[in-house]
Tab-separated table of C-alpha atoms in Angstrom:
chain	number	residue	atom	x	y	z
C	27	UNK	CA	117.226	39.785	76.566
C	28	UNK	CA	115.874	37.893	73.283
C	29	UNK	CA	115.410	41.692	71.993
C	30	UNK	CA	118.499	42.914	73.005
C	31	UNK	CA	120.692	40.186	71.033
C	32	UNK	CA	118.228	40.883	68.087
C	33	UNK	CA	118.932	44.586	68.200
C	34	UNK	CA	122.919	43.746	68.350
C	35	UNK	CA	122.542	41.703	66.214
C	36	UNK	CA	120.701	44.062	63.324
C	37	UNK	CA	123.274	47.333	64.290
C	38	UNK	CA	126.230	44.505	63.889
C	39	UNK	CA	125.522	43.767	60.744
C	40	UNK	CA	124.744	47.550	59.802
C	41	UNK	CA	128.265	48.180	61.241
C	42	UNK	CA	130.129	49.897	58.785
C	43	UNK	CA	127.633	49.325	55.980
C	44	UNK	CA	125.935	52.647	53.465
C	45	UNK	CA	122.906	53.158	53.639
C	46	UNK	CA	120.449	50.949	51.617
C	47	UNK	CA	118.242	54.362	51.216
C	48	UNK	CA	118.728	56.064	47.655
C	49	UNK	CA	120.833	59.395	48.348
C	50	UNK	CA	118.939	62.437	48.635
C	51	UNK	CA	119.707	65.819	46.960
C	52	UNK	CA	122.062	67.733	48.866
C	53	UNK	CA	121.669	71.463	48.821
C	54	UNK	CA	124.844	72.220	51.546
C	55	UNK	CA	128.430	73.042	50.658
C	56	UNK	CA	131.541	71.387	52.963
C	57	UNK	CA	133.085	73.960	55.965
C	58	UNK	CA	136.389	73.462	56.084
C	59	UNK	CA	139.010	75.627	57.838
C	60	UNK	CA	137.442	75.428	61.096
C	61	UNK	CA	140.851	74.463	63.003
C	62	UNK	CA	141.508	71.167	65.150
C	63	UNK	CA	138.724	68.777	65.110
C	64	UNK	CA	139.196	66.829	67.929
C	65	UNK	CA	135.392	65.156	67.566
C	66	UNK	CA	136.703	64.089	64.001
C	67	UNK	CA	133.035	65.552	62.518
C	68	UNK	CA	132.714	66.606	58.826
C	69	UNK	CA	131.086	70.109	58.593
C	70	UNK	CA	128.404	71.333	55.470
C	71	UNK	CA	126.978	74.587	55.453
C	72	UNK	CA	124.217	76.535	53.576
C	73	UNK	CA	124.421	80.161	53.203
C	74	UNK	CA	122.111	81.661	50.713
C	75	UNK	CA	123.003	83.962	48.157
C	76	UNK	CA	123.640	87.651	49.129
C	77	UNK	CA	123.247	86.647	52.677
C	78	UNK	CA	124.071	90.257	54.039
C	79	UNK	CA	126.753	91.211	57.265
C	80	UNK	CA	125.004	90.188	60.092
C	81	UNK	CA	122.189	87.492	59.558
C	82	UNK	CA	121.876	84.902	62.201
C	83	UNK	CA	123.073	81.618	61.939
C	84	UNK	CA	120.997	78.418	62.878
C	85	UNK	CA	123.133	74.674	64.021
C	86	UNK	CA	121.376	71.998	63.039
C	87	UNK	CA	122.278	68.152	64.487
C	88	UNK	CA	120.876	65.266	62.257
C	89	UNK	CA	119.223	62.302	64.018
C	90	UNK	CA	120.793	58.588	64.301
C	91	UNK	CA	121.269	56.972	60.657
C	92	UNK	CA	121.106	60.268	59.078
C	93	UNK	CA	123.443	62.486	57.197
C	94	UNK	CA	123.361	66.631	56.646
C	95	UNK	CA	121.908	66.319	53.565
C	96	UNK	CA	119.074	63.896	54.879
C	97	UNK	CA	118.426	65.918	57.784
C	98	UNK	CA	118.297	69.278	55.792
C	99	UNK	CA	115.982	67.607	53.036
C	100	UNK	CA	113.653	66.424	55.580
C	101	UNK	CA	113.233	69.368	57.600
C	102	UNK	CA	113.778	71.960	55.154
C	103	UNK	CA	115.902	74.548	57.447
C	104	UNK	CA	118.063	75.793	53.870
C	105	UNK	CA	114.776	76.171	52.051
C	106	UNK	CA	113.401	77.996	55.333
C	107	UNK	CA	116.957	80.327	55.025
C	108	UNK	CA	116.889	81.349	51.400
C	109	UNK	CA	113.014	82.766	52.816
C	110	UNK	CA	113.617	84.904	55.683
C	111	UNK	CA	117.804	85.137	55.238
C	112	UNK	CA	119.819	83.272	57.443
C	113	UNK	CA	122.602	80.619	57.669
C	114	UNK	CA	122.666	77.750	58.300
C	115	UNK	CA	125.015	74.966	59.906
C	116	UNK	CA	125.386	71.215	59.654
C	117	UNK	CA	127.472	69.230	61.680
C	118	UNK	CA	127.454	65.810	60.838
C	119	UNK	CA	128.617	62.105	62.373
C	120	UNK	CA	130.864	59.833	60.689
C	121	UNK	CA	130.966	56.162	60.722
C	122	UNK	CA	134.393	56.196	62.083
C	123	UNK	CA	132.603	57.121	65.623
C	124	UNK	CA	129.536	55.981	65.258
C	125	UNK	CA	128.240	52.940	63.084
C	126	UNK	CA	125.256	54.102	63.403
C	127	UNK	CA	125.871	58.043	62.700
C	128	UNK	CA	124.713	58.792	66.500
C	129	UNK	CA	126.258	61.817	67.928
C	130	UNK	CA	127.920	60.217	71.045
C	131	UNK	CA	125.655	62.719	73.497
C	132	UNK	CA	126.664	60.391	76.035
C	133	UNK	CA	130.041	60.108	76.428
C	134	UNK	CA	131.698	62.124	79.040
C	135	UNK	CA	134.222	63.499	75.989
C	136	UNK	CA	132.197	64.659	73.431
C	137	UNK	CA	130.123	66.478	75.489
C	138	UNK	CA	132.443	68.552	77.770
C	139	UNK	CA	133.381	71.838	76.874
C	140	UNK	CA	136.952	72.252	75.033
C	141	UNK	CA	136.812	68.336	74.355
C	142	UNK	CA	135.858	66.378	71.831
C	143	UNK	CA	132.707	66.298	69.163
C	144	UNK	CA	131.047	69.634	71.310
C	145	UNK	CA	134.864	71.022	70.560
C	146	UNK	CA	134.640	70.640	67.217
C	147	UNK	CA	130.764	71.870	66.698
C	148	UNK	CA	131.912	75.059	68.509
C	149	UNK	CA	134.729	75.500	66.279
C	150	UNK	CA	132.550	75.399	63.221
C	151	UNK	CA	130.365	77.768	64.715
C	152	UNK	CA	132.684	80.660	65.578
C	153	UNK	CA	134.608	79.932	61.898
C	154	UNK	CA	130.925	80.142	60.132
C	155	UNK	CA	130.711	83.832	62.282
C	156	UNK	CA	133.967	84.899	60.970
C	157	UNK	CA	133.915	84.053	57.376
C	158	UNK	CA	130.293	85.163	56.684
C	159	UNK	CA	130.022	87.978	59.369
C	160	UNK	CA	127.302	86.465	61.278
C	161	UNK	CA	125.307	88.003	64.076
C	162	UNK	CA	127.156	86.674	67.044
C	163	UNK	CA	123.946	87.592	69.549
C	164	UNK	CA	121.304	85.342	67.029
C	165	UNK	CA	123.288	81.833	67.517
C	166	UNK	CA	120.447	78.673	67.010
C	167	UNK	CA	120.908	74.936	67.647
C	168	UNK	CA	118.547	72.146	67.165
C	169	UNK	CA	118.561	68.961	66.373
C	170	UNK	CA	116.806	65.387	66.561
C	171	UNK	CA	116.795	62.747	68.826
C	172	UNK	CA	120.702	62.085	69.382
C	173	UNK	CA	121.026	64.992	67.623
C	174	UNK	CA	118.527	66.890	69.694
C	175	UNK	CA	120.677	65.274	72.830
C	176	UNK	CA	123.810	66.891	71.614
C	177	UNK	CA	122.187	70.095	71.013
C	178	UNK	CA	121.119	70.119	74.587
C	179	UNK	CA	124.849	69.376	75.441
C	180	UNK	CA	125.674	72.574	73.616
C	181	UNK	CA	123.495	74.722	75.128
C	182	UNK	CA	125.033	74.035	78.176
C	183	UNK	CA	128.463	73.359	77.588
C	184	UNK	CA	128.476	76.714	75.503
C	185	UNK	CA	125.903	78.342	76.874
C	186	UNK	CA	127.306	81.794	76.178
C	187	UNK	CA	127.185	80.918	72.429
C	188	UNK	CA	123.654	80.783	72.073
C	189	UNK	CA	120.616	82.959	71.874
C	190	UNK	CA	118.032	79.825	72.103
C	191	UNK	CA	117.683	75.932	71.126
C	192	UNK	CA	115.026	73.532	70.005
C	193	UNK	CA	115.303	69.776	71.033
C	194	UNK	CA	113.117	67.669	69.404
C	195	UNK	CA	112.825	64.049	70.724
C	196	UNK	CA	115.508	64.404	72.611
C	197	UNK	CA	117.175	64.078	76.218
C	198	UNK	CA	118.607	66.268	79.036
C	199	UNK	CA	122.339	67.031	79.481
C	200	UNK	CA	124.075	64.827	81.849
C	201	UNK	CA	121.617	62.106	82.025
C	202	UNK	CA	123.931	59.184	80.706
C	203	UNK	CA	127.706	58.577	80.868
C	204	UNK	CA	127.676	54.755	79.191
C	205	UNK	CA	126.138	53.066	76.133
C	206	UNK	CA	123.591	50.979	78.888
C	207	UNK	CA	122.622	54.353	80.789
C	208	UNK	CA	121.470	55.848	77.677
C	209	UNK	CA	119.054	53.226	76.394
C	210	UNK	CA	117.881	53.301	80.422
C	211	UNK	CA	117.379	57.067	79.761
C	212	UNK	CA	115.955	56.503	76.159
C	213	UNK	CA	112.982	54.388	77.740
C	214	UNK	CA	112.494	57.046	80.875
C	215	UNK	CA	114.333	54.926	83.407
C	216	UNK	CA	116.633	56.314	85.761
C	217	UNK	CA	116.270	59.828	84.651
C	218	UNK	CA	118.271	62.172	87.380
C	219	UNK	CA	116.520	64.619	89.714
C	220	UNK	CA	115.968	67.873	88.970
C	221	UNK	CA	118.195	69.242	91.718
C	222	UNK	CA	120.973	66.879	90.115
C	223	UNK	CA	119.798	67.818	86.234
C	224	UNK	CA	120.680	71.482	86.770
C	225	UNK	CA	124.067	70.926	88.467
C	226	UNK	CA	124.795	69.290	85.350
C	227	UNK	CA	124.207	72.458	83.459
C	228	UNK	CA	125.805	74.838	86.093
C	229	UNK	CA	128.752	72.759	86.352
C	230	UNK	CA	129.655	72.162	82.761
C	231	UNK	CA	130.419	76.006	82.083
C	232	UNK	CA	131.302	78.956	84.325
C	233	UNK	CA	128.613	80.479	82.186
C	234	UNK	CA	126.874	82.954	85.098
C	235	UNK	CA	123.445	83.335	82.802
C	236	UNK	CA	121.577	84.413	81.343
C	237	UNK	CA	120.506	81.291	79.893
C	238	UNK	CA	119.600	80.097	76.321
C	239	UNK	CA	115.544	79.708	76.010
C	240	UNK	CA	114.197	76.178	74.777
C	241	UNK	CA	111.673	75.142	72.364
C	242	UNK	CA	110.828	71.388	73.160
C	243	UNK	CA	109.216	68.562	71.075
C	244	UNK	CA	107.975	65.120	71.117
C	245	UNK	CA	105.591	63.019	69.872
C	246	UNK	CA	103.233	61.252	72.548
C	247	UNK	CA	103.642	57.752	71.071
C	248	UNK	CA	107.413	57.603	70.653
C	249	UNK	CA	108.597	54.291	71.567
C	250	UNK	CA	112.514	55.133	71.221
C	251	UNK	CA	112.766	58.107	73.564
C	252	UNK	CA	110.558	58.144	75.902
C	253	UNK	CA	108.408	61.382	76.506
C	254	UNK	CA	109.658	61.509	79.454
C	255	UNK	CA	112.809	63.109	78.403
C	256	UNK	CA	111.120	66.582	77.649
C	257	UNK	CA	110.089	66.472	81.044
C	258	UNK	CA	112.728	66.067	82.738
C	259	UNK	CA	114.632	68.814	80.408
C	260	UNK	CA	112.096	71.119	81.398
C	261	UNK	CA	113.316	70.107	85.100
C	262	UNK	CA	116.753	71.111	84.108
C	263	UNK	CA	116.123	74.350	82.976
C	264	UNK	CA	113.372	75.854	84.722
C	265	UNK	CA	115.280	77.099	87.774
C	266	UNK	CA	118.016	77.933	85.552
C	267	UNK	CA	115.527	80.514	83.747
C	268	UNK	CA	113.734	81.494	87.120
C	269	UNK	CA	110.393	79.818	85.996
C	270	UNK	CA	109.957	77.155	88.503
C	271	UNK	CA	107.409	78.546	90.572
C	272	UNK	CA	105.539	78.779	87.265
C	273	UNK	CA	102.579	77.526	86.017
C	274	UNK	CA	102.705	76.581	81.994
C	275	UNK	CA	100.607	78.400	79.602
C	276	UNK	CA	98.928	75.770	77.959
C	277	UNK	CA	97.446	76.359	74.034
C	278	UNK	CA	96.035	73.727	71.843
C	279	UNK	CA	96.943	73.253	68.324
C	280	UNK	CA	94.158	70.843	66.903
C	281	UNK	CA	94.997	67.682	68.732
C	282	UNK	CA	98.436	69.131	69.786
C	283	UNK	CA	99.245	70.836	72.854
C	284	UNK	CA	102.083	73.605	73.865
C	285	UNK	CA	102.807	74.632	77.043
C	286	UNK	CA	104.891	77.460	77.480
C	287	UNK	CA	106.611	79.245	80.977
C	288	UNK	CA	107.107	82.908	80.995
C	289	UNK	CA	109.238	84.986	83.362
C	290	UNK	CA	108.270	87.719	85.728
C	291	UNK	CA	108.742	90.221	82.450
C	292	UNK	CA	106.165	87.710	80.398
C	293	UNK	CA	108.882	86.602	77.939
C	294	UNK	CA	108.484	83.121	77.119
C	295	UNK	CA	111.852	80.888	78.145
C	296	UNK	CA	110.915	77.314	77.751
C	297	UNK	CA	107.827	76.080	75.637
C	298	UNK	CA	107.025	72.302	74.951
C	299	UNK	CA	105.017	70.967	72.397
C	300	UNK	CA	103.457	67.454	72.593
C	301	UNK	CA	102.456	65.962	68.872
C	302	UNK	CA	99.215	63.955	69.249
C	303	UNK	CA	99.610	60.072	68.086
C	304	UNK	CA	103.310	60.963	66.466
C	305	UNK	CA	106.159	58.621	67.004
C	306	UNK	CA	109.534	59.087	66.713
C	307	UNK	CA	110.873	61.590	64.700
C	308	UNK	CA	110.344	65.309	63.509
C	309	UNK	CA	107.073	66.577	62.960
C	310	UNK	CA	106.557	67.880	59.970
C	311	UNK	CA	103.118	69.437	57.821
C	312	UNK	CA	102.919	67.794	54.592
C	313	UNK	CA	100.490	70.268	53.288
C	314	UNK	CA	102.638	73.135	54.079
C	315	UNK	CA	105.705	72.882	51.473
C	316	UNK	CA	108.571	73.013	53.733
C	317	UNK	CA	110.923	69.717	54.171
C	318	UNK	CA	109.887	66.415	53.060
C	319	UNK	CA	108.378	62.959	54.707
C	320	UNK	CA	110.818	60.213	55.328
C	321	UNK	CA	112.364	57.871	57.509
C	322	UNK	CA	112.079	59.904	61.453
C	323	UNK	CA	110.378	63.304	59.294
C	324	UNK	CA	107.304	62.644	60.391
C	325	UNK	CA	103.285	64.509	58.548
C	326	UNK	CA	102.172	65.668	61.931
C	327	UNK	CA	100.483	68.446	60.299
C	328	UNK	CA	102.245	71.002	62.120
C	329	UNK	CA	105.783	72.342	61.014
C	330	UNK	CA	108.465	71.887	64.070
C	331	UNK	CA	111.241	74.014	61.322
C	332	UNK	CA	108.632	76.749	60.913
C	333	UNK	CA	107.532	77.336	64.494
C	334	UNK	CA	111.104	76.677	65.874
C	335	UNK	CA	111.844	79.680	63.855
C	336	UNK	CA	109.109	81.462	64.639
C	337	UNK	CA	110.108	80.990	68.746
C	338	UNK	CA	113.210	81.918	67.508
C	339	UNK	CA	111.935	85.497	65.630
C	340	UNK	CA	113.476	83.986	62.554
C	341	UNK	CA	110.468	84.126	60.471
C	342	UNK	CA	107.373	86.342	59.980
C	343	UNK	CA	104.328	85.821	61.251
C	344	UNK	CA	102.665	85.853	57.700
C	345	UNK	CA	105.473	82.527	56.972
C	346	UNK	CA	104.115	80.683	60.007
C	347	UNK	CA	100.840	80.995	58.809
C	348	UNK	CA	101.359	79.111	55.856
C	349	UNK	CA	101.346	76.087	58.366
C	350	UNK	CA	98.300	74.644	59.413
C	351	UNK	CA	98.370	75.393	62.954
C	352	UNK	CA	98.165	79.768	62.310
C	353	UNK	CA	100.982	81.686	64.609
C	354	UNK	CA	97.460	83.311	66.307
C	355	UNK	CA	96.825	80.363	67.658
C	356	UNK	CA	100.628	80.192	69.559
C	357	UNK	CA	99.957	83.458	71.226
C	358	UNK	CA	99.160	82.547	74.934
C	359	UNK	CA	96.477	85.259	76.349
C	360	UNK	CA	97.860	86.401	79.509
C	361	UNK	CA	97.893	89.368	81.034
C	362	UNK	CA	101.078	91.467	82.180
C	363	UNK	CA	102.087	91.744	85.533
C	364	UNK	CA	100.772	88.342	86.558
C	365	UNK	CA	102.681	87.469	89.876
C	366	UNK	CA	104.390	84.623	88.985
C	367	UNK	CA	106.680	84.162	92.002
C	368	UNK	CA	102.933	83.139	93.699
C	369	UNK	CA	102.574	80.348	91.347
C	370	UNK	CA	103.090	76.785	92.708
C	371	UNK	CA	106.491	74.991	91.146
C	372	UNK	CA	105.230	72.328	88.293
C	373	UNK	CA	105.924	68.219	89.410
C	374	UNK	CA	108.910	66.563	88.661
C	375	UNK	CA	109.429	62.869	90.162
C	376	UNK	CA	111.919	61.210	88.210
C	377	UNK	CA	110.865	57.505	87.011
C	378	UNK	CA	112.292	54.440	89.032
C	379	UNK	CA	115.542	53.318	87.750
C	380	UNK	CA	116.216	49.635	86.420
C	381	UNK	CA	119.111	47.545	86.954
C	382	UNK	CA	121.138	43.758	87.036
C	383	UNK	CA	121.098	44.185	82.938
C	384	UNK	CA	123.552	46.977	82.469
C	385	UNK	CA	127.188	45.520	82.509
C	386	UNK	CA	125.446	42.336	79.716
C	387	UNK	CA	124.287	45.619	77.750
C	388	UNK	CA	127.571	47.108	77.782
C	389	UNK	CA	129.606	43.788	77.109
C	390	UNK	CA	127.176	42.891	74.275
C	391	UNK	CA	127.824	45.992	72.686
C	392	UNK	CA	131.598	45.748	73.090
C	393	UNK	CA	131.328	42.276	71.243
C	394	UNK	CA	129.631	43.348	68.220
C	395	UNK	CA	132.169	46.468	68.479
C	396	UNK	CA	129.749	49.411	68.630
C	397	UNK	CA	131.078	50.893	72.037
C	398	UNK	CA	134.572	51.958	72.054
């Protein structure tokens, strides 16, 4: 409990207060014009120069004390679109719901289709569509941490919306519904079944498939969300994308490691990397010129941005290679008409839950006013 008052104490006295961290140079232009905002988000955009009719359009969700402009500098998605032509979107938190610039991925109305801050996101989206005559078929969301958890929210709140997503130290949809049940879930505990993770997805949209594919991500040594998490969203959606009687392709990247689950055709639908030694945050290559190191952007030596895009046929293969993990080496070797309806259905056993501190979480947090 002595480190729960001492992290109240530290996000009270953050509570309502700018950053300390020198502002970074913002490359994004404000959305406005999107209609009612009932998630009261701010919007920011990039769309490069001469974009033509048609490009796709990539969402990306900035992590907890981040803004648009911090997110976008780190990971370098805008630098990334002025390459290989494509817009992109930033939603982005404001202190007024968050003191800590969370997305609230937890709270049963921001996360329910036609309600609240997933509203609003979707509204951006479809007004980004109409004004710069984007591809409606080559939708992306990511996003990081809380970010990555409301980009999982998306995906299956909107499902129909989206082509793919990447969640990158994130958690499934559905797994918390109060302030205390999502730092349970941030440290692995309590995480739902898989039979009760996908009804979660099925019953937040009438959405009959097919299904957004995933790209997954998370460092081994993160001690904020537990690695757990990617598990368990791999739980969610395997069923979901009619890979659960599939065994994982597994590749190594150096000392990383993807796996990847293909369907009956031997198109990839979920893949999950795990960054050797990385904490929390994005991983980024520092070598390879794309975003910058900082605060939760994260020298892993591999690019997440590049290879995200590269999952997503966003980039070309002679981008990727400018990493320092080569796109070869991402190329599982299977062969085709491997029967994978005979394969046995990967483990999932969801961790034990905790209790008796849950309601002193919760009226802790109401005290120093960061739960509403």
């Amino acid at each position: 409990m002595r480190s729960l008052s001492d992290l109240i104490s530290r996000l009270k006295t953050a509570r309502g207060q700018p950053s300390l961290r020198p502002a970074v140079p913002s490359r994004l232009t404000a959305l406005g014009g999107f209609g009612a905002n009932p998630g009261d988000l701010a919007a920011f955009c990039y769309v490069p120069e001469g974009l033509p009719a048609g490009a796709p359009v990539v969402v990306a969700l900035h992590g907890c004390t981040q803004t648009a402009a911090d997110y976008d500098h780190g990971t370098g998605w805008s630098r990334l679109a002025d390459l290989e032509r494509f817009a992109v979107l930033f939603p982005e938190q404001q202190r007024s719901n968050n003191p800590n610039l969370c997305f609230n991925w937890f709270a049963p109305g921001d996360v329910a289709r036609e309600s609240g801050e997933a509203l609003s996101i979707a509204r951006m989206i479809r007004t980004m569509i109409s004004l710069h005559g984007l591809d409606r078929d080559r939708v992306f969301v990511t996003g990081l941490s809380a970010g990555g958890a409301m980009a999982a929210a998306m995906l299956a709140t909107y499902p129909e919306l989206f082509a793919s997503g990447a969640i990158i130290a994130g958690l499934p949809f559905g797994s918390a519904a109060t302030v205390p049940e999502a730092f349970d879930r941030m440290r692995g505990h309590g995480l739902p079944s898989r039979r009760d993770l996908e009804s979660k997805v099925r019953q937040a949209s009438s959405h009959p498939g097919p299904w957004p594919t995933l790209s997954l991500w998370h460092g081994t040594a993160d001690m904020t969300v537990a690695p757990a998490n990617t598990d368990a969203l791999v739980a969610q959606w395997s069923r979901l994308h009619g890979v659960e009687q599939v065994d994982a392709a597994q590749i190594s990247l150096g000392p990383h490691t993807r796996r990847v689950w293909h369907d009956a055709a031997g198109l990839p639908r979920i893949e999950a990397f795990s960054i050797a030694g990385m904490g929390h945050g994005a991983p980024l290559d520092g070598a390879g010129g794309l975003g910058s190191a900082g605060p939760f952007m994260l020298d892993a030596g591999i690019s997440s941005t590049l290879h995200i895009a590269r999952f997503w046929q966003l980039t070309t293969a002679e981008t990727v290679q400018s990493s320092s993990a080569s796109s070869e080496s991402l190329t599982p070797s299977l062969s085709p008409g491997v029967p994978w309806a005979d394969r046995s259905a990967p483990s999932w056993t969801p961790p034990p839950a905790t209790g008796g501190v849950g309601k002193i979480i919760e009226d802790a947090l109401r005290a120093a006013g960061l739960m509403r």
